[in-house]
Amino acid sequence: MRYLGRRLAALLVLLAAASLGYSVMTNANFEWPVVWEYLFHPEIMAGLRTTLILTGVSMTLGIVLGVVLAACRMSENRVFSSLSGAYLWFFRGTPLLVQLIFWFNLSALYPRLSLSVPFGGPELAGAATNGVLNLWAVAIMGLTLNESAYMAEIVRGGLLSVPKHQSEAAIALGMNRWLTFRRVILPQALRVIVPPTGNQVIGMLKHSSLVSIIALADLLYSAQLIYSQNFRTIPLLVVISLWYLVCTTVLSYAQSHIERHYGRGVHVGGKRSGGLAGLRLLSSRLSRRSQSNDSPNPA
């Protein structure tokens, strides 16, 4: 069948995209020579390095803390489950920008951070809040605490996606709980956990630009320092947009390979290998192998 309307719509979309691309490339207000001049500027490179470090450290700590929170949330202990739920409620219910500003001004509430005996006991160790929470500490703490709340729900959803009877069957076969988790539950849960985790990493890369509000010299703040002096706002915004696009492209490519790795064996011959289809396939293979072993060898 010929879909003339669909082809006409596709043609119109292509014309609009080409027109937009031509406008961007020929518009002198973008100041492309200035863009290429500052693309590898030392301050921009330093800001990019800060952004990548923030993303890597905060995301790693957020995943670790998220796994702990997910375990507490799924625990049968009411204290752990309730406290974990309250943590998720708070950090998912307040904006990340507000959290960063709050941690930056924590010294207004607690001028001194100390380890002491509870309920007014003597201080064992302590230091001034501003001496402990510098810009890097505030940025990493704010990003980590916020990200861990989302990672906890991602991990919990992945673990709950594995049917309970699979772990029961593994334990019935003689596997201990750790071996059951490592060989049965975790490989299947990762298929559900990896895609949203990849999205969270990309989101963390972009959300790290919020630390510019506390004057940490990330990619955005470095560009702001430059265009506050030369007033080339648009070209500098284009520069950091290009770097963000490059980083997200690399992360998306890595995510696709990781998803492909953990998705191996999901489809066999165009059909899902899990469930009854997978059991039938395994049964038929074992049956053929048994028949070949039982058949007499030719003389």
XYZ file of N, CA, C and O in Angstrom, residues 17-33 36:
72
model
N 13.571 20.470 9.061
C 14.858 20.225 9.709
C 16.015 20.832 8.912
O 16.936 21.422 9.486
N 15.959 20.686 7.584
C 17.012 21.266 6.752
C 17.005 22.781 6.838
O 18.066 23.421 6.884
N 15.814 23.372 6.869
C 15.716 24.827 6.976
C 16.276 25.309 8.309
O 16.988 26.323 8.373
N 15.973 24.569 9.393
C 16.497 24.951 10.697
C 18.017 24.825 10.744
O 18.714 25.709 11.262
N 18.548 23.712 10.185
C 19.988 23.543 10.158
C 20.688 24.625 9.348
O 21.731 25.146 9.762
N 20.109 24.990 8.212
C 20.685 26.056 7.381
C 20.665 27.387 8.113
O 21.632 28.156 8.054
N 19.577 27.646 8.840
C 19.479 28.898 9.587
C 20.525 28.969 10.683
O 21.142 30.019 10.909
N 20.746 27.840 11.380
C 21.726 27.825 12.463
C 23.134 28.047 11.921
O 23.934 28.797 12.499
N 23.458 27.415 10.807
C 24.808 27.508 10.272
C 25.104 28.853 9.620
O 26.257 29.278 9.556
N 24.081 29.518 9.118
C 24.298 30.781 8.398
C 23.988 32.014 9.227
O 24.261 33.133 8.785
N 23.438 31.822 10.427
C 23.099 32.970 11.278
C 24.373 33.513 11.912
O 25.034 32.845 12.706
N 24.717 34.747 11.584
C 25.965 35.342 12.079
C 25.916 35.596 13.579
O 26.970 35.738 14.224
N 24.714 35.641 14.170
C 24.607 35.912 15.603
C 25.110 34.758 16.458
O 25.370 34.944 17.652
N 25.217 33.558 15.882
C 25.792 32.442 16.628
C 27.292 32.616 16.830
O 27.867 31.999 17.718
N 27.924 33.404 15.975
C 29.358 33.695 16.082
C 30.178 32.410 16.155
O 30.892 32.144 17.126
N 30.093 31.620 15.107
C 30.786 30.331 15.091
C 32.306 30.449 15.229
O 32.926 29.584 15.873
N 32.949 31.478 14.676
C 34.398 31.597 14.930
C 34.732 31.715 16.425
O 35.741 31.170 16.880
N 34.474 28.147 17.970
C 35.656 27.312 17.750
C 36.852 27.838 18.535
O 37.737 27.061 18.935
